[in-house]
Coordinates of C-alpha atoms and ligand atoms in Angstrom, one line a residue:
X469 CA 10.9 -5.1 -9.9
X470 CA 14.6 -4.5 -8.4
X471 CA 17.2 -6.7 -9.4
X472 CA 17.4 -9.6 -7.3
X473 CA 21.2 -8.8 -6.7
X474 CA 20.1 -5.5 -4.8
X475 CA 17.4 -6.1 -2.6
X476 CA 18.2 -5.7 0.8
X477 CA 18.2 -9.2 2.8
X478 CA 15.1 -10.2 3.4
X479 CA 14.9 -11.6 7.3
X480 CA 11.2 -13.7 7.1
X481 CA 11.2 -16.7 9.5
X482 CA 10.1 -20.3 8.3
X483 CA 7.5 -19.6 11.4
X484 CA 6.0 -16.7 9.5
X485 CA 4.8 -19.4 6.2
X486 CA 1.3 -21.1 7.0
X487 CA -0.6 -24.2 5.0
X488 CA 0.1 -27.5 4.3
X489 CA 3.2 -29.2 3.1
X490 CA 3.4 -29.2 -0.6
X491 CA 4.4 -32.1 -2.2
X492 CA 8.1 -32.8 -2.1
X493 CA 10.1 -33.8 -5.8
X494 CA 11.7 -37.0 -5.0
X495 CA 14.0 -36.7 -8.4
X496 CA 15.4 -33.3 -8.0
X497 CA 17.3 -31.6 -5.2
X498 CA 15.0 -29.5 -2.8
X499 CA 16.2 -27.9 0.4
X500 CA 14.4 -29.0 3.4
X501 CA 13.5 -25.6 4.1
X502 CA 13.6 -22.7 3.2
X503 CA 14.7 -20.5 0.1
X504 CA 17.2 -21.4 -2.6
X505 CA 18.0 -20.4 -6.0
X506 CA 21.5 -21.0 -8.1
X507 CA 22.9 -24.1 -8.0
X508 CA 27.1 -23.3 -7.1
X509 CA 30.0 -24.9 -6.9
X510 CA 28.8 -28.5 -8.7
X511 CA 31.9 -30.3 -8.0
X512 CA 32.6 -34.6 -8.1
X513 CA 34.6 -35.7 -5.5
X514 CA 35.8 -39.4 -4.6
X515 CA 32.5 -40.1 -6.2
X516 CA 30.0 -37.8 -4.8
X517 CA 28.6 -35.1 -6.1
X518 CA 28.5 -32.0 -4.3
X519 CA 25.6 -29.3 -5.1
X520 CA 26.4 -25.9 -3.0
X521 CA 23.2 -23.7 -3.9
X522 CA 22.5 -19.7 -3.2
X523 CA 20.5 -20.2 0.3
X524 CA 18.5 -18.5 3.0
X525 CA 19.1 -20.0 6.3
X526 CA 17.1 -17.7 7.8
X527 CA 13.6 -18.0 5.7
X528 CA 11.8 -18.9 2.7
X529 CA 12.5 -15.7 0.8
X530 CA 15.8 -14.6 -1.2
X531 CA 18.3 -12.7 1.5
X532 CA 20.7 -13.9 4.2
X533 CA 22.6 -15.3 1.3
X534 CA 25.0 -18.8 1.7
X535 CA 26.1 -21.3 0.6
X536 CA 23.5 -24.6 1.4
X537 CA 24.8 -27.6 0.7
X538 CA 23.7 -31.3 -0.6
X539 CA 25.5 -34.4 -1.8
X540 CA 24.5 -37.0 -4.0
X541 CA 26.1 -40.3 -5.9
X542 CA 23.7 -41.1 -8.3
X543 CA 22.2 -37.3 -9.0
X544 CA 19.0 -38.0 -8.2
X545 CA 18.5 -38.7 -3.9
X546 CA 20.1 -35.8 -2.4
X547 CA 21.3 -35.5 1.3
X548 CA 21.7 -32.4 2.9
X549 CA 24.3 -30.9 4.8
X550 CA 25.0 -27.7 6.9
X551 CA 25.3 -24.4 5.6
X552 CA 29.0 -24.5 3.8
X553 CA 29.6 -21.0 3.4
X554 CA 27.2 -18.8 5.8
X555 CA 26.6 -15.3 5.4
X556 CA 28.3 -12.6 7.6
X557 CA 27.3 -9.1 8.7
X558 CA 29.1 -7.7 5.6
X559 CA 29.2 -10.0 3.3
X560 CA 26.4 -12.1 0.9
X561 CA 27.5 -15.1 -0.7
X562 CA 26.4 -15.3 -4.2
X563 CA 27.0 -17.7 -6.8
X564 CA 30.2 -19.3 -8.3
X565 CA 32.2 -22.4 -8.6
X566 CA 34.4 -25.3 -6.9
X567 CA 37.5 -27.0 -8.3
X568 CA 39.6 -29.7 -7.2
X569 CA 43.1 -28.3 -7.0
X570 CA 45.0 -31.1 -8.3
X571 CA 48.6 -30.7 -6.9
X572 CA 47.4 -27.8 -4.5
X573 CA 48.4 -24.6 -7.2
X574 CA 47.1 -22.6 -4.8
X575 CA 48.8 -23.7 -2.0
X576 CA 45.7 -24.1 0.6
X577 CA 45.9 -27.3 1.0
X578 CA 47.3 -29.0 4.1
X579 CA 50.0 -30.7 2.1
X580 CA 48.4 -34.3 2.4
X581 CA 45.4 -34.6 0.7
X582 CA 44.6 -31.5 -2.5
X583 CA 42.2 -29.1 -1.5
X584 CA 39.0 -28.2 -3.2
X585 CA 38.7 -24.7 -3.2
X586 CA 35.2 -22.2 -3.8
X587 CA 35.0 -19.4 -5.8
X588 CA 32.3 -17.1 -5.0
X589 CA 31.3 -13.4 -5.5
X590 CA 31.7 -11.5 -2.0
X591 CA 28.6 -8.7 -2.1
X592 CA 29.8 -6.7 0.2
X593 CA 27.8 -3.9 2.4
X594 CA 29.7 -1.2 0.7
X595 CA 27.3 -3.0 -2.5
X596 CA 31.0 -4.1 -4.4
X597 CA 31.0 -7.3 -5.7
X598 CA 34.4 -8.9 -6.2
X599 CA 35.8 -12.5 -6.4
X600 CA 36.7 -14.5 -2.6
X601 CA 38.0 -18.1 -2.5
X602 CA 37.2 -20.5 0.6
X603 CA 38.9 -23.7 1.3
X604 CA 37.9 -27.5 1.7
X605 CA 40.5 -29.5 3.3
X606 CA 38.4 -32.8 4.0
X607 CA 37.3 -32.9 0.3
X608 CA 34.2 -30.7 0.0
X609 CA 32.8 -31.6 3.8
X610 CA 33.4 -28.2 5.8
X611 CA 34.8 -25.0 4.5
X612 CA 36.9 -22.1 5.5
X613 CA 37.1 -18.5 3.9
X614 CA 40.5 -17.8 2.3
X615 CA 42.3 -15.0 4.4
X616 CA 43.4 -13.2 1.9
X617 CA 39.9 -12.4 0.3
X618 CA 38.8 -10.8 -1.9
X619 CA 41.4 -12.5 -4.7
X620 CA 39.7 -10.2 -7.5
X621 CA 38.4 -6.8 -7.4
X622 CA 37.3 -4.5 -10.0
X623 CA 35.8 -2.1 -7.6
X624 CA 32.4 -3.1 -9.4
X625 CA 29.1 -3.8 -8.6
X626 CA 28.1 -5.9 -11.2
X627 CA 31.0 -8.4 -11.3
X628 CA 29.5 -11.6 -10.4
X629 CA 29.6 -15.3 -10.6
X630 CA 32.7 -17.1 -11.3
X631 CA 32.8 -20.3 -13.0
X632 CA 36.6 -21.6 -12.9
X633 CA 38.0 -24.6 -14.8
X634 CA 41.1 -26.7 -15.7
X635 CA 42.4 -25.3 -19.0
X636 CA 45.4 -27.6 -20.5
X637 CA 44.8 -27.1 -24.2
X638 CA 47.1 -24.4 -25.9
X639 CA 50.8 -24.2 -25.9
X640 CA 51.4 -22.9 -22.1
X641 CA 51.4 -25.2 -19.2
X642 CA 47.9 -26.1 -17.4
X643 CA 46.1 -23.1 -16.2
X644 CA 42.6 -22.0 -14.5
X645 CA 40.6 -20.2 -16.4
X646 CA 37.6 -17.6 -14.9
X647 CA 34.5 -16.7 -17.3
X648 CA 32.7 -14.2 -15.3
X649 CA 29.9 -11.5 -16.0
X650 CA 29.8 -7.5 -15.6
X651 CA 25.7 -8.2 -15.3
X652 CA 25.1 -4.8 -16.2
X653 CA 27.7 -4.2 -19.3
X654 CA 27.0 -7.5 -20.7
X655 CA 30.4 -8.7 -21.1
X656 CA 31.9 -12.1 -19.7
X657 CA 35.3 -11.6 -18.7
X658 CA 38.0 -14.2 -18.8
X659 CA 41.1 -14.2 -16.5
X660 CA 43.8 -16.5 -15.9
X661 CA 45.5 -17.6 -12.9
X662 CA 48.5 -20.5 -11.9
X663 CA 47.2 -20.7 -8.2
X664 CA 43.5 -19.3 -8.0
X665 CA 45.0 -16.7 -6.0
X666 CA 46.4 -14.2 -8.6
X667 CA 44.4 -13.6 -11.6
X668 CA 45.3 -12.2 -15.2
X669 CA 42.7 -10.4 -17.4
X670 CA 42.9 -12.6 -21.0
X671 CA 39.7 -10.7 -22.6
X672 CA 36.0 -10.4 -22.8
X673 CA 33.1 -11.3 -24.8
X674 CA 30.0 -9.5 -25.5
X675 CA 27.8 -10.3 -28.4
X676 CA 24.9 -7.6 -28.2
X677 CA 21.5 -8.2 -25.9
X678 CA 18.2 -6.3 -25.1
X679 CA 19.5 -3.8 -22.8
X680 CA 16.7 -4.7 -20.7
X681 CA 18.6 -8.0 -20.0
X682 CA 21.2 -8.7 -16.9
X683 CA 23.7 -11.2 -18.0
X684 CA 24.5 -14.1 -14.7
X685 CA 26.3 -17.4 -14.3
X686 CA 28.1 -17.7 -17.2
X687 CA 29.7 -21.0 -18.2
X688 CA 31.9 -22.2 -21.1
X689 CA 32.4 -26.1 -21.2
X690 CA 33.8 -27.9 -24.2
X691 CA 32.6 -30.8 -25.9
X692 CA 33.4 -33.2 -29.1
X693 CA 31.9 -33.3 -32.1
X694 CA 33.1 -35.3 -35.3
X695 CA 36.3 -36.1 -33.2
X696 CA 37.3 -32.4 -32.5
X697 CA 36.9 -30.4 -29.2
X698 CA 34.5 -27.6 -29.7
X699 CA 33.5 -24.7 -27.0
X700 CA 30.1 -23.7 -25.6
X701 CA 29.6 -20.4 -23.6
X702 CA 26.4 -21.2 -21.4
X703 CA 24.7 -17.9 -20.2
X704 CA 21.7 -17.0 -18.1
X705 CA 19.8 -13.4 -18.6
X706 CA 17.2 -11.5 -17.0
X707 CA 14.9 -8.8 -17.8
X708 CA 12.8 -6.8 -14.6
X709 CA 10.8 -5.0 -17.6
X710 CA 7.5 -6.7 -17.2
X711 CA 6.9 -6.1 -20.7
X712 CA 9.7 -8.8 -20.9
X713 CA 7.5 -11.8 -20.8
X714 CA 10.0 -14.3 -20.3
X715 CA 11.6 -12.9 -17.3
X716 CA 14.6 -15.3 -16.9
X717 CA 16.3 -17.6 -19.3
X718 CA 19.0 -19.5 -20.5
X719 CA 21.4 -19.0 -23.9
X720 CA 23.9 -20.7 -25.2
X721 CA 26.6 -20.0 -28.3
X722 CA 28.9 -22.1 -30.3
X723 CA 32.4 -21.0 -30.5
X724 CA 36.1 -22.1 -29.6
X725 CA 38.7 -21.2 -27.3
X726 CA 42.0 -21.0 -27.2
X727 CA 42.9 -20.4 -23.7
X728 CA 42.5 -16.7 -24.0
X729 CA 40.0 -15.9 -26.0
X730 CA 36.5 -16.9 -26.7
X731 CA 35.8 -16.3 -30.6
X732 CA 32.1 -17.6 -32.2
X733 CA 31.8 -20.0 -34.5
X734 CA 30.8 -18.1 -38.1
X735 CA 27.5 -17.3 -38.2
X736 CA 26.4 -18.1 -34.6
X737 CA 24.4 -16.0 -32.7
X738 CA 22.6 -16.7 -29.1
X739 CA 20.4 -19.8 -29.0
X740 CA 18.1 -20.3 -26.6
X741 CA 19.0 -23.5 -24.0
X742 CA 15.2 -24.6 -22.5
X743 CA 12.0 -23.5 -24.0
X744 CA 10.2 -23.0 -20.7
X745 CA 9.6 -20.3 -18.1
X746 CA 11.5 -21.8 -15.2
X747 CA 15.1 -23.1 -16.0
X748 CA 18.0 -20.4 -15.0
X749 CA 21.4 -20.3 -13.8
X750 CA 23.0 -23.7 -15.4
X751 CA 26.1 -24.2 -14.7
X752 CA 28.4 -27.8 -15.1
X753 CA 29.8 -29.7 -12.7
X754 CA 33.6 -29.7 -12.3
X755 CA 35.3 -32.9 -12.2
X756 CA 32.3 -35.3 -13.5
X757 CA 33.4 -38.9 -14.0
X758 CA 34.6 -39.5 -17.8
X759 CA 34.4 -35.8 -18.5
X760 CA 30.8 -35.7 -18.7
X761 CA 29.4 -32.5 -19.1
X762 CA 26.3 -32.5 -16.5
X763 CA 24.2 -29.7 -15.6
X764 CA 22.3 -28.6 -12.8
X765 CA 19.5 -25.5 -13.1
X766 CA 17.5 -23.6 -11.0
X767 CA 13.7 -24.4 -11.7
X768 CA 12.3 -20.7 -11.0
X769 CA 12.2 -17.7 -12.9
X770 CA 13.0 -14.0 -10.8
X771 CA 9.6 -12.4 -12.3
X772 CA 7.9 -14.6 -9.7
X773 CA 10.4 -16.5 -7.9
X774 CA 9.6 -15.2 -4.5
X775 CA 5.5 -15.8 -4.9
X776 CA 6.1 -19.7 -5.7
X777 CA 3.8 -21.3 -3.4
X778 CA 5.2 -24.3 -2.1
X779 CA 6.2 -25.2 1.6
X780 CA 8.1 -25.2 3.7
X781 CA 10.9 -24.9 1.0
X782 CA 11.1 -22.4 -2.3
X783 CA 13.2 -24.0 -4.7
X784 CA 14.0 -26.6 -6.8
X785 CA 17.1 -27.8 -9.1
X786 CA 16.0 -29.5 -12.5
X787 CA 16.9 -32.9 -13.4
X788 CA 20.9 -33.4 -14.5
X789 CA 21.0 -33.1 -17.9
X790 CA 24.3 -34.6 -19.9
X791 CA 25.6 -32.0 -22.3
X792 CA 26.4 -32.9 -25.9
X793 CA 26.8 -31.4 -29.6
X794 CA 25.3 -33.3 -32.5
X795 CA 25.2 -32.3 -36.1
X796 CA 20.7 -31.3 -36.5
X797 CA 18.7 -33.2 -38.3
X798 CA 18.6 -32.5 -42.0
X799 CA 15.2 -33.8 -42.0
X800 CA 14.0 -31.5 -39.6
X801 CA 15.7 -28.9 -41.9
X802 CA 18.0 -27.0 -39.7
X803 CA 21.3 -28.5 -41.1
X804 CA 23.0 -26.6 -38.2
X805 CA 24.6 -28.2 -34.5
X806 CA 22.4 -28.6 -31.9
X807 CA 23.3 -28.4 -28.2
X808 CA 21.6 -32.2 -26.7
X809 CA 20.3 -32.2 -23.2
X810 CA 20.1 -35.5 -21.9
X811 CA 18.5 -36.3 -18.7
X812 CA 19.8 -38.4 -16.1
X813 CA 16.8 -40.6 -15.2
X814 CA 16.3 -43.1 -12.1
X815 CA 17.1 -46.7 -12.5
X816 CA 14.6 -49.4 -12.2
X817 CA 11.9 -47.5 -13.8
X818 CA 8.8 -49.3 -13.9
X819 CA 6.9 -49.0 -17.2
X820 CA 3.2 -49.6 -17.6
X821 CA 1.2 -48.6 -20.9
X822 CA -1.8 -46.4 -20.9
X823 CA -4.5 -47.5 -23.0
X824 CA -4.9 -44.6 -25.8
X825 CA -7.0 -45.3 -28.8
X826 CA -7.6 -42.3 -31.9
X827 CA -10.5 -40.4 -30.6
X828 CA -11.0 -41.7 -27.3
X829 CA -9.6 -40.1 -24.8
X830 CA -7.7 -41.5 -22.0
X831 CA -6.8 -41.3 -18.4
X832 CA -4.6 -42.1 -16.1
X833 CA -3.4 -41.4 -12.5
X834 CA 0.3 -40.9 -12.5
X835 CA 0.7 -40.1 -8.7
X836 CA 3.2 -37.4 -7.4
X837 CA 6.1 -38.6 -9.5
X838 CA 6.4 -40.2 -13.0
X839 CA 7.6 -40.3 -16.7
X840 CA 5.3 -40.2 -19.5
X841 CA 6.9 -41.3 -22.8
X842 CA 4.8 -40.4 -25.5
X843 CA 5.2 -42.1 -29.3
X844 CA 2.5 -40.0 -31.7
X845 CA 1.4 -40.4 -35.2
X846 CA 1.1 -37.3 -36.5
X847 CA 0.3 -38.0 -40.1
X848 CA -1.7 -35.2 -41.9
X849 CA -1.4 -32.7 -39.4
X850 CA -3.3 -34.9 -36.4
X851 CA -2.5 -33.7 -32.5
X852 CA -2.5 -35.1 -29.3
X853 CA -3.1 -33.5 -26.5
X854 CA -2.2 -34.1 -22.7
X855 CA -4.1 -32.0 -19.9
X856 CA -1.6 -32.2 -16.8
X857 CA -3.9 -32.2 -14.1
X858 CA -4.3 -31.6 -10.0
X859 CA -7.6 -33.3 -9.2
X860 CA -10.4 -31.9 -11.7
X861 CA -8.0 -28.8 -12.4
X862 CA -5.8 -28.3 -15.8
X863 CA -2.4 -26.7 -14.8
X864 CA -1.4 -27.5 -18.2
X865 CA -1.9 -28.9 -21.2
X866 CA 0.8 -30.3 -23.9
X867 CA -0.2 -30.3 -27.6
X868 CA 1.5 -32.1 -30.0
X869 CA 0.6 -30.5 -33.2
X870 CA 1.5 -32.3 -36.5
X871 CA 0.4 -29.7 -38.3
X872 CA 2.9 -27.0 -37.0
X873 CA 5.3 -29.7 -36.0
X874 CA 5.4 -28.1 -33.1
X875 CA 4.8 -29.1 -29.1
X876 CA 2.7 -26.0 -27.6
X877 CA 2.7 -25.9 -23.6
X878 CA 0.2 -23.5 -22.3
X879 CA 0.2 -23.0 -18.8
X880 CA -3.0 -20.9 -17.8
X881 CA -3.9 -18.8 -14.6
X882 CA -4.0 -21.2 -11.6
X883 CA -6.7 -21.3 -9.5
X884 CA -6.1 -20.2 -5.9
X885 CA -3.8 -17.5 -4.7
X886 CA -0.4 -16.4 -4.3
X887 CA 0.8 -17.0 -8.1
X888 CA 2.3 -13.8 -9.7
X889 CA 0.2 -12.2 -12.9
X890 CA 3.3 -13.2 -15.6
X891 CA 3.1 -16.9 -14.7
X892 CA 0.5 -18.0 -17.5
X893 CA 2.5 -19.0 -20.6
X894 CA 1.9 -20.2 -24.0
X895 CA 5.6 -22.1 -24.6
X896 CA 6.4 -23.9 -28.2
X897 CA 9.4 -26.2 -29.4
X898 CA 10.0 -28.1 -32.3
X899 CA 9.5 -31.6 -32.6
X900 CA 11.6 -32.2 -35.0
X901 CA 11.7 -36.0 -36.5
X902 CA 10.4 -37.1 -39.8
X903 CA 7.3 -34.8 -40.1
X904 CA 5.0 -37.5 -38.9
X905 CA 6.4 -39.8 -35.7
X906 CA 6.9 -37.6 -32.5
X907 CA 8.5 -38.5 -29.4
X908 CA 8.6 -36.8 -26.6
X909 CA 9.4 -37.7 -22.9
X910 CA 7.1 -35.8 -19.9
X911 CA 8.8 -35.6 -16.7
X912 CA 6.2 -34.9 -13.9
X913 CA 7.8 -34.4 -10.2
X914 CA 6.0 -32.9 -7.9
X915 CA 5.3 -29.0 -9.4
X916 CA 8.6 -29.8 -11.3
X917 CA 7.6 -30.3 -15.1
X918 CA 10.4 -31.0 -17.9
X919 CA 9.4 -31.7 -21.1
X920 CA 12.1 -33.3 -23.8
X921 CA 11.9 -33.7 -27.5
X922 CA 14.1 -34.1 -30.3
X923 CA 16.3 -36.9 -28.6
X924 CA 16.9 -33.9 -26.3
X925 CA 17.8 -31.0 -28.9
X926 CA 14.4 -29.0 -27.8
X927 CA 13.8 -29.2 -24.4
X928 CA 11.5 -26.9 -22.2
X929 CA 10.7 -26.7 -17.8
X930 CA 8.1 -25.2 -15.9
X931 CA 6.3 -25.4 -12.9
X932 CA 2.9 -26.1 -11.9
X933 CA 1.9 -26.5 -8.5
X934 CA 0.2 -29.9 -8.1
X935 CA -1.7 -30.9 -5.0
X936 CA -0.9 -33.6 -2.9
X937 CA -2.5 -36.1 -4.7
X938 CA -0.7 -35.7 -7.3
X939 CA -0.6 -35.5 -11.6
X940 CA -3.7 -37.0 -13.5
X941 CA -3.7 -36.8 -17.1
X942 CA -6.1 -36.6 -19.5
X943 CA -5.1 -37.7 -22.8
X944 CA -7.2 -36.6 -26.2
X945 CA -7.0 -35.9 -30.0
X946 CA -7.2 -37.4 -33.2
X947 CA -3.6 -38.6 -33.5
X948 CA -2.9 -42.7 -32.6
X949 CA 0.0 -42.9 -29.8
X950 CA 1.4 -45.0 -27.6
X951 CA 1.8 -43.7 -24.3
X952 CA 3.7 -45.2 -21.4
X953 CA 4.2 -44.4 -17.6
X954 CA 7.4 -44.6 -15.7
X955 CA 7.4 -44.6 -11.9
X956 CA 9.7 -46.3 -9.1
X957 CA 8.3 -47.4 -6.3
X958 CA 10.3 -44.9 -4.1
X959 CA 7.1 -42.4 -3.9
Ligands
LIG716 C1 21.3 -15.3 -10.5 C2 21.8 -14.4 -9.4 C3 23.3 -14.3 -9.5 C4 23.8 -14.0 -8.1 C5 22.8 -14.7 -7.3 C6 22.3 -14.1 -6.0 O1 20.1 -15.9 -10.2 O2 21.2 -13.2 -9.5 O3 23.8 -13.4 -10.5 O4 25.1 -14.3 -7.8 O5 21.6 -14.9 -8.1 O6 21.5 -14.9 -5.2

């Protein structure tokens, strides 16, 4: 498969998709139409959130690429705008970032009101990718390419995806700070700059990786832990090998910064960030309210993005999930510090329990949307299983297996067509705990599944396309449990 940075623009029509309407998530941010992948430029403005995402105005397949646009307050009901940044004859508009420019550094604003500026790769049709910068004037609402563009050029065609923040740590004054990836070299670079405009090279960072692997949308965020700042370097790779059975997936690594450089933590090497086949391209929103760290990742995976069979839109974000670091359970034997996903989840959820008794199995109808929270015993190696179902069909089934102390997704073949030959998985993640009690939280939205364990240290996503009558599950195994199911009554 060619990467999907070199492809030439697809040009499909929404007219050319045929067959029903798939179900729509209610929870996580779809387009109305049409293609999307990254999510870009996650900024918080005069409370709303703004989600730019990589977007095909013209058709349900990758190409034409833009900037779409949605905005949210709570993170959960999305509204969409127009296109924010639109493609031009030579230029695609792939992923990046968006900063407020407190006191206008770079000097776009109009003087009244600071400007919230984009920074976006520019793939050019001479195939160059370099850095471009466009301009919001009315707070995020419409936006304007920067005249002097490109603002950083390597002459490269593997320099992609900036993700720009505040810096104020250090001895200098305040400064912005770029982490961006040669995709090909796997290196993030790191530049400087006192106006977005002009940017300083500060160094680069490039822990070894299967060559087969692109690096993409890199991100370094900090965050506390036992009252001192800490840095993570959030990373998404790909590998076109087919071999590769994973395709797409996220990293992470522990380290600090000092405004310059990004130097790991002793000891630390990559660490996976979700456990699942379809979670890529994470990146944190700038200006979150009390420096929250949320994130915002594409539910899909490039070895079969473009086959996903849902209409009339291909692509979803996950859930927002709040960053954290917490020290790992000695218990669960790790001793190390594990990076915490926590999700936001809607309020008002209604709660109803499902009866489950040891040896009888269960069932219940959780409709197109809905939370199971799942409490196991899993005393002398007992297991529960949970078939996630579409009408009589198992898309999937979720094991909790005390003997392993593990949760085992497997994800087989799915019936029907148009479903690529590497999307039947066998996914497993720690649960962690005591050895015996497990607890584990199911999110089911439409072909959106996220599974969380470990009070969020183990978390793994993944589709599975459920018809429009949405999820039944089956519930079996020797293990005693209490299982609940959230809904609102917004479906
Ligand atoms: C990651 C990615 C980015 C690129 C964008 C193009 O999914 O390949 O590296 O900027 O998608 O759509």
């Amino acid at each position: 498969m060619e990467s999907p940075t070199t492809d030439a623009p697809e040009l499909d029509s929404p007219g050319d998709r045929i067959g029903p309407p798939s179900p729509r998530p209610v929870w996580h941010l779809t387009p109305e139409r049409n293609w999307m992948n990254d999510p870009n430029g996650l900024v918080h403005v005069d409370g709303v959130f703004h989600a730019f995402f990589q977007y095909n105005p013209g058709g349900a397949g990758w190409g034409n690429m833009s900037w779409g646009h949605a905005v949210s307050e709570d993170l959960l009901t999305w509204r969409e705008l127009d296109v924010a940044i639109p493609f031009t004859d030579n230029e695609q508009v792939y992923s990046g970032s968006a900063v407020i420019d407190h006191g206008n550094t770079s000097g776009l604003g109009d003087g009244v009101t600071d400007p919230v500026v984009a920074i976006y790769t520019a793939a050019t049709t001479d195939r160059l990718q370099a850095q471009a910068l466009a301009v919001s004037r009315d707070r995020g609402m419409t936006w304007e390419r920067y005249a002097g563009n490109p603002v950083l050029d390597r002459g490269s065609r593997e320099f992609r995806d900036p993700k720009v923040f505040r810096y104020s740590g250090g001895d200098g004054p305040a400064r912005w700070i770029m982490v961006a990836v040669e995709a090909v070299a796997h290196e993030v670079l790191i530049y400087s700059s006192e106006n977005l405009r002009d940017w300083t090279w500060e160094s680069k960072f490039d822990v070894p990786m299967p060559l087969d692997e692109l690096w993409e949308c890199p991100d370094l965020i900090s965050l506390p832990l036992d009252g001192e700042e800490r840095w993570v370097m959030l990373l998404s790779t790909h590998s076109h090998d087919p071999a590769n059975t994973q395709g797409s997936r996220m990293r992470w690594f522990l380290g600090d910064f000092d405004g310059h450089r990004f130097v790991p933590a002793p000891g630390e090497q990559w660490r996976l960030l979700d456990l699942g086949r379809d979670f890529y391209a994470g990146v944190t929103f700038a200006d979150a309210p009390d420096g929250r760290r949320l994130m915002l990742g594409w539910m899909s995976n490039w070895q079969y993005a473009r086959e996903v069979p849902t209409e009339p839109f291909r692509g979803a974000m996950s859930l927002p999930r709040e960053l954290s670091l917490r020290r790992a359970d000695a218990r669960a034997g790790s001793g190390g510090i594990d990076l915490v996903q926590t999700p936001v989840v809607p309020e008002g959820l209604e709660w109803r329990p499902v009866d489950v008794a040891a040896h009888e199995p269960a069932e219940v109808e959780v409709g197109v949307t809905g939370v199971l929270s799942v409490e196991a015993d899993l005393a002398g190696g007992r297991t529960l299983a949970l078939e996630l179902c579409s009408g009589d069909e198992v898309l999937a089934t979720v094991t909790l297996d005390g003997a392993s102390r593990e949760l085992v997704f497997d994800r087989p073949a799915p019936g029907g067509e148009g479903v690529h030959e590497t999307f039947p998985s066998v996914r497993r993640m720690p649960l962690g705990g005591d050895g015996r009690l497990a607890s584990v939280q199911i999110f089911l939205d439409a072909h959106l599944v996220e599974i969380f364990a470990c009070d969020g240290a183990a978390v793994m996503s993944h589709q599975a396309f459920v018809g429009a009558d949405g999820w039944r599950v089956r519930v079996a195994g020797d293990a005693s449990a209490q299982v609940m199911v959230g809904a609102t009554d917004t479906e």
